[in-house]
Every structure is written in structure tokens, then in C-alpha cells.
Amino acid sequence: MSSFYNEDSFSTDCRSRKSPLKIFRSYEVFLSYRGEDTRASFTAHLNASLLNAGINVFKDDDSIYKGARISKSLPEAIEQSRIAVVVFSKHYADSKWCLNELVKIMKCHRAIRQIVLPVFYDVDPLEVRHQKKKFGKAFQNILTMLSNQTQGEGHYKEESSLRMLRRNWTTALHEAAGLAGNESEAIKDIVEKIVRLLDKTHLLVANNPVGVEPRVENMIQLLDEKIPNHTSELLGCYPSNNGKINFN
């Protein structure tokens, strides 16, 4: 028990001494989720959609390189992500790993202004915030399991640590579920919100952009007129006051 409670990598604070603008960011999005609930379904589709939108994502089962210490890699990945997406599902709270991730995420939210986007998958935000109904039952399951492990003489330190864990977990759940997030499970809406938060709206291209095809045809015609057959030329596009493309 004591080895779990003394997990330094999750318990340490984010590097608040640095300016948020100077923190090295390896990832744009960190996904926190309960594998048995959403790994092969919702989270898999969300991850694929984010990658298709050109967003660099940390997802534990494919971002931790072989042989890495997971307990160290996950907290570092959280600190090095601009946005943390927390997918709350009915069994999220019966995983001490998920709960410790959430505590770390909320520390980074406070210390380095990391953006936290909660997503509620088949659970209500109030259930998460106050640990009620099926979400609350899952949370109680992990507390009961850990409490049973501290029974007997000589476990006062572990019991004290468990009380501290419970306080940290409930605080993180309450804070995270109270943030503005996505009660909608529509992946398209979630991805579009993340793209806006990352200021990557230029990546959102309509399925049938209006007016592009004739411009492409004009470009091809200009190239045919400008470049003789069987020759090679360097084409450069430069900004100009009138918005036209200059040819070299």
C-alpha cells in the first residue's frame, strides 16, 4: 500500500516556477479515460478524429514507448500537453490510475493554466461532481478495496494516506466536473472545440469548398502557359498586397 501512496511522479506539483509560455509542450492533447469503458469505442474514435485533424495526441496505449516507466511517462505527458481531455465514464472512478491522472491534471490546470476539457460519456456531470449513482458506486468500490487493504494493526500510516487520497480525488472530481466541457458525446463537436482552443481553425476545411475548383483550373492554365514542355521551373508563392501569386 505505502508504495502506491508514495508515488512521487503523480504527487509532485507541475513546474509552476516556469512561465506557462516557456513550458515545453510535447503534445497538444492528453487523453484520460477508462480503458474498459471506452478504449475500443468512443476514445478510439475520438483519438482517430483528433489525429485526422492534425492534432498531436498522447494516448497511453500507443504513446508510451516500449520499456518506459509508465508511472513516470504519464505524469510527464500530462505536464507537456496543452489540453487534457478527460473522458468520464461509469467505471472511471474505480481506477486509482485514472483518479491519480485526474489529480495531476487539475494540478497542472491550476499551476500552468493547462486547459481541461471534461467529456461525459454515459454519465451526468452532477454524478461525477458529487460522486452519485453509478459513478459514485464505482468510486466507493475503489475506496472500499483500498480500505480493506489497510485493515489490521500497524496500518495507521496507510489509513492516513487513504484519507488524503480520498480528499484529493474528490476535490479533483468536483473541480473537473464543474469546468465548461462537452456534455455532448458528438465527436465532431469535441474535435471542433479543441481545434478552436488550439487556434487551428485553418485546418478545418469544408467537404465541398466553394469557388476552389475554378481557381485551381486557372492555376493549371497559367502553369501551362508559363512553363514550356520538357523543362523544370521553381514555383514560389509569396504574400503580396493584392493577394496574387507571384511566379519565379
Tab-separated table of C-alpha atoms in Angstrom:
chain	number	residue	atom	x	y	z
A	1	MET	CA	0.000	0.000	0.000
A	2	SER	CA	2.625	2.512	1.028
A	3	SER	CA	4.365	2.240	-2.348
A	4	PHE	CA	1.148	3.325	-4.072
A	5	TYR	CA	0.536	6.224	-1.725
A	6	ASN	CA	4.123	7.444	-2.069
A	7	GLU	CA	4.071	7.529	-5.868
A	8	ASP	CA	6.280	10.571	-6.400
A	9	SER	CA	5.613	11.030	-10.097
A	10	PHE	CA	1.901	11.703	-9.609
A	11	SER	CA	2.169	13.519	-6.281
A	12	THR	CA	4.623	16.191	-7.402
A	13	ASP	CA	3.269	19.562	-8.475
A	14	CYS	CA	3.551	20.891	-12.002
A	15	ARG	CA	6.501	23.147	-12.757
A	16	SER	CA	4.735	26.294	-11.622
A	17	ARG	CA	8.011	28.189	-11.316
A	18	LYS	CA	8.183	28.441	-15.084
A	19	SER	CA	6.077	30.773	-17.145
A	20	PRO	CA	3.279	28.827	-18.899
A	21	LEU	CA	4.597	30.181	-22.199
A	22	LYS	CA	8.063	28.674	-21.586
A	23	ILE	CA	6.920	25.150	-20.688
A	24	PHE	CA	7.947	22.574	-23.266
A	25	ARG	CA	4.870	21.033	-24.872
A	26	SER	CA	5.347	17.635	-26.470
A	27	TYR	CA	1.639	17.083	-27.039
A	28	GLU	CA	-1.375	19.158	-27.875
A	29	VAL	CA	-3.905	16.826	-26.234
A	30	PHE	CA	-3.656	14.289	-23.415
A	31	LEU	CA	-6.488	11.745	-23.279
A	32	SER	CA	-7.504	10.475	-19.838
A	33	TYR	CA	-10.055	7.666	-19.979
A	34	ARG	CA	-11.118	4.325	-18.506
A	35	GLY	CA	-9.946	1.647	-20.889
A	36	GLU	CA	-12.604	-0.959	-20.201
A	37	ASP	CA	-15.347	1.604	-20.901
A	38	THR	CA	-14.162	3.451	-23.994
A	39	ARG	CA	-10.766	2.279	-25.305
A	40	ALA	CA	-12.182	0.276	-28.232
A	41	SER	CA	-15.149	2.576	-28.860
A	42	PHE	CA	-15.570	6.261	-28.033
A	43	THR	CA	-11.962	7.080	-27.137
A	44	ALA	CA	-10.618	5.176	-30.150
A	45	HIS	CA	-12.859	7.188	-32.486
A	46	LEU	CA	-12.059	10.468	-30.715
A	47	ASN	CA	-8.321	9.787	-30.945
A	48	ALA	CA	-8.563	8.962	-34.652
A	49	SER	CA	-10.579	12.116	-35.342
A	50	LEU	CA	-8.079	14.294	-33.478
A	51	LEU	CA	-5.179	12.774	-35.413
A	52	ASN	CA	-7.045	13.311	-38.688
A	53	ALA	CA	-7.418	16.969	-37.712
A	54	GLY	CA	-3.629	17.251	-37.424
A	55	ILE	CA	-3.546	17.275	-33.610
A	56	ASN	CA	-0.696	15.627	-31.703
A	57	VAL	CA	-2.313	13.329	-29.107
A	58	PHE	CA	-0.965	11.377	-26.133
A	59	LYS	CA	-2.990	8.203	-25.605
A	60	ASP	CA	-1.423	5.813	-23.119
A	61	ASP	CA	-1.640	2.573	-25.079
A	62	ASP	CA	0.180	3.924	-28.114
A	63	SER	CA	2.242	6.881	-26.885
A	64	ILE	CA	4.359	5.207	-24.188
A	65	TYR	CA	7.398	3.718	-25.860
A	66	LYS	CA	8.367	0.151	-25.074
A	67	GLY	CA	10.336	-0.221	-21.857
A	68	ALA	CA	9.388	3.200	-20.442
A	69	ARG	CA	8.404	3.528	-16.800
A	70	ILE	CA	4.687	4.136	-17.149
A	71	SER	CA	4.456	5.775	-13.717
A	72	LYS	CA	6.950	8.391	-14.913
A	73	SER	CA	5.838	8.731	-18.543
A	74	LEU	CA	2.187	9.540	-17.811
A	75	PRO	CA	2.751	12.470	-15.417
A	76	GLU	CA	5.371	13.925	-17.755
A	77	ALA	CA	2.985	13.618	-20.696
A	78	ILE	CA	0.274	15.405	-18.704
A	79	GLU	CA	2.618	18.291	-17.899
A	80	GLN	CA	3.737	18.518	-21.527
A	81	SER	CA	0.220	18.705	-23.006
A	82	ARG	CA	-1.631	21.912	-23.834
A	83	ILE	CA	-5.079	20.378	-23.327
A	84	ALA	CA	-6.219	17.491	-21.149
A	85	VAL	CA	-9.400	15.768	-22.327
A	86	VAL	CA	-10.947	13.751	-19.501
A	87	VAL	CA	-13.490	11.188	-20.694
A	88	PHE	CA	-15.630	10.487	-17.647
A	89	SER	CA	-17.441	7.150	-17.901
A	90	LYS	CA	-19.234	4.891	-15.428
A	91	HIS	CA	-16.092	2.997	-14.341
A	92	TYR	CA	-13.627	5.905	-14.498
A	93	ALA	CA	-13.710	6.357	-10.719
A	94	ASP	CA	-12.961	2.735	-9.804
A	95	SER	CA	-9.448	3.085	-11.248
A	96	LYS	CA	-6.854	4.576	-8.911
A	97	TRP	CA	-4.725	5.160	-12.011
A	98	CYS	CA	-7.416	7.336	-13.640
A	99	LEU	CA	-8.027	9.213	-10.399
A	100	ASN	CA	-4.319	9.918	-9.923
A	101	GLU	CA	-4.138	11.138	-13.536
A	102	LEU	CA	-7.019	13.493	-12.805
A	103	VAL	CA	-5.342	14.878	-9.673
A	104	LYS	CA	-2.200	15.582	-11.715
A	105	ILE	CA	-4.252	17.188	-14.490
A	106	MET	CA	-6.003	19.539	-12.082
A	107	LYS	CA	-2.655	20.484	-10.506
A	108	CYS	CA	-1.417	21.463	-13.960
A	109	HIS	CA	-4.662	23.318	-14.605
A	110	ARG	CA	-4.030	25.468	-11.538
A	111	ALA	CA	-0.240	25.816	-11.834
A	112	ILE	CA	0.403	26.225	-15.572
A	113	ARG	CA	-3.096	27.053	-16.833
A	114	GLN	CA	-3.463	23.814	-18.719
A	115	ILE	CA	-6.835	23.646	-20.468
A	116	VAL	CA	-9.042	20.855	-19.100
A	117	LEU	CA	-11.951	19.674	-21.229
A	118	PRO	CA	-14.251	17.168	-19.487
A	119	VAL	CA	-16.350	14.869	-21.654
A	120	PHE	CA	-19.231	12.949	-20.061
A	121	TYR	CA	-19.752	9.563	-21.683
A	122	ASP	CA	-22.921	7.866	-20.437
A	123	VAL	CA	-22.709	9.724	-17.109
A	124	ASP	CA	-24.181	13.000	-15.843
A	125	PRO	CA	-21.866	15.837	-14.780
A	126	LEU	CA	-23.584	16.037	-11.382
A	127	GLU	CA	-22.918	12.322	-10.810
A	128	VAL	CA	-19.237	12.967	-11.372
A	129	ARG	CA	-19.060	16.171	-9.379
A	130	HIS	CA	-20.756	14.709	-6.313
A	131	GLN	CA	-19.882	11.009	-6.837
A	132	LYS	CA	-23.500	9.884	-7.072
A	133	LYS	CA	-25.404	6.982	-8.658
A	134	LYS	CA	-23.389	4.556	-10.817
A	135	PHE	CA	-20.352	6.830	-10.920
A	136	GLY	CA	-20.434	7.179	-7.152
A	137	LYS	CA	-20.759	3.418	-6.756
A	138	ALA	CA	-17.607	2.893	-8.799
A	139	PHE	CA	-15.783	5.453	-6.658
A	140	GLN	CA	-16.916	3.735	-3.475
A	141	ASN	CA	-15.691	0.395	-4.849
A	142	ILE	CA	-12.093	1.597	-5.122
A	143	LEU	CA	-12.230	3.221	-1.681
A	144	THR	CA	-13.576	0.012	-0.123
A	145	MET	CA	-10.916	-2.104	-1.818
A	146	LEU	CA	-8.115	0.165	-0.600
A	147	SER	CA	-9.635	0.394	2.868
A	148	ASN	CA	-9.722	-3.394	3.172
A	149	GLN	CA	-6.009	-3.478	2.414
A	150	THR	CA	-5.280	-1.181	5.369
A	151	GLN	CA	-7.096	-3.268	7.984
A	152	GLY	CA	-5.169	-4.578	10.997
A	153	GLU	CA	-2.501	-3.250	13.326
A	154	GLY	CA	0.365	-1.173	12.073
A	155	HIS	CA	-1.553	0.389	9.195
A	156	TYR	CA	-2.176	3.842	10.662
A	157	LYS	CA	0.080	5.496	8.103
A	158	GLU	CA	-1.747	3.815	5.227
A	159	GLU	CA	-5.131	4.799	6.686
A	160	SER	CA	-3.997	8.406	6.914
A	161	SER	CA	-2.734	8.243	3.339
A	162	LEU	CA	-6.056	6.802	2.192
A	163	ARG	CA	-7.926	9.711	3.778
A	164	MET	CA	-5.617	12.105	1.969
A	165	LEU	CA	-6.124	10.246	-1.306
A	166	ARG	CA	-9.876	10.376	-0.935
A	167	ARG	CA	-9.740	14.119	-0.267
A	168	ASN	CA	-7.506	14.698	-3.299
A	169	TRP	CA	-9.676	12.530	-5.542
A	170	THR	CA	-12.988	14.077	-4.502
A	171	THR	CA	-11.559	17.594	-4.894
A	172	ALA	CA	-10.266	16.807	-8.394
A	173	LEU	CA	-13.571	15.226	-9.448
A	174	HIS	CA	-15.544	18.175	-8.111
A	175	GLU	CA	-13.332	20.738	-9.846
A	176	ALA	CA	-13.057	18.920	-13.182
A	177	ALA	CA	-16.770	18.201	-13.493
A	178	GLY	CA	-17.512	21.847	-12.769
A	179	LEU	CA	-15.479	23.100	-15.721
A	180	ALA	CA	-17.078	24.008	-19.012
A	181	GLY	CA	-16.884	20.876	-21.130
A	182	ASN	CA	-18.791	18.706	-23.545
A	183	GLU	CA	-21.908	17.040	-22.253
A	184	SER	CA	-22.481	16.083	-25.874
A	185	GLU	CA	-20.901	12.816	-26.970
A	186	ALA	CA	-20.672	14.023	-30.567
A	187	ILE	CA	-17.030	13.553	-31.518
A	188	LYS	CA	-17.286	16.118	-34.309
A	189	ASP	CA	-18.290	18.824	-31.804
A	190	ILE	CA	-15.481	17.884	-29.416
A	191	VAL	CA	-12.836	17.959	-32.148
A	192	GLU	CA	-14.038	21.310	-33.463
A	193	LYS	CA	-13.874	22.786	-29.963
A	194	ILE	CA	-10.321	21.509	-29.482
A	195	VAL	CA	-9.284	22.877	-32.886
A	196	ARG	CA	-10.610	26.295	-31.853
A	197	LEU	CA	-8.851	26.142	-28.482
A	198	LEU	CA	-5.583	25.307	-30.254
A	199	ASP	CA	-6.219	28.069	-32.781
A	200	LYS	CA	-6.066	25.612	-35.661
A	201	THR	CA	-9.229	26.684	-37.411
A	202	HIS	CA	-7.272	26.850	-40.681
A	203	LEU	CA	-7.215	23.041	-40.565
A	204	LEU	CA	-10.990	22.808	-40.780
A	205	VAL	CA	-11.728	22.552	-44.494
A	206	ALA	CA	-15.235	22.157	-45.833
A	207	ASN	CA	-16.076	18.891	-47.568
A	208	ASN	CA	-17.099	20.817	-50.701
A	209	PRO	CA	-15.273	24.175	-50.615
A	210	VAL	CA	-16.998	26.764	-52.806
A	211	GLY	CA	-15.009	28.535	-55.507
A	212	VAL	CA	-11.816	26.488	-55.239
A	213	GLU	CA	-12.109	24.376	-58.387
A	214	PRO	CA	-12.117	27.259	-60.926
A	215	ARG	CA	-9.083	28.792	-59.205
A	216	VAL	CA	-7.226	25.502	-59.468
A	217	GLU	CA	-8.098	25.305	-63.152
A	218	ASN	CA	-6.791	28.863	-63.656
A	219	MET	CA	-3.560	27.940	-61.881
A	220	ILE	CA	-3.062	24.910	-64.114
A	221	GLN	CA	-3.662	27.068	-67.210
A	222	LEU	CA	-1.147	29.674	-66.027
A	223	LEU	CA	1.451	26.974	-65.396
A	224	ASP	CA	0.915	25.533	-68.871
A	225	GLU	CA	1.446	28.980	-70.404
A	226	LYS	CA	4.400	29.870	-68.185
A	227	ILE	CA	6.402	26.647	-68.284
A	228	PRO	CA	7.382	25.129	-71.645
A	229	ASN	CA	7.149	21.394	-72.146
A	230	HIS	CA	10.086	19.242	-71.011
A	231	THR	CA	11.526	21.960	-68.738
A	232	SER	CA	11.762	22.356	-64.989
A	233	GLU	CA	10.927	25.545	-63.118
A	234	LEU	CA	10.785	26.576	-59.474
A	235	LEU	CA	7.386	27.845	-58.416
A	236	GLY	CA	7.214	30.063	-55.311
A	237	CYS	CA	4.156	31.536	-53.648
A	238	TYR	CA	4.765	34.809	-51.824
A	239	PRO	CA	2.417	37.164	-49.985
A	240	SER	CA	1.648	40.346	-51.862
A	241	ASN	CA	-0.511	43.367	-51.191
A	242	ASN	CA	-3.111	42.447	-53.771
A	243	GLY	CA	-3.275	38.805	-52.717
A	244	LYS	CA	-1.999	37.474	-56.056
A	245	ILE	CA	0.544	34.676	-56.509
A	246	ASN	CA	3.941	35.608	-57.877
A	247	PHE	CA	5.817	33.286	-60.192
A	248	ASN	CA	9.583	32.876	-60.399
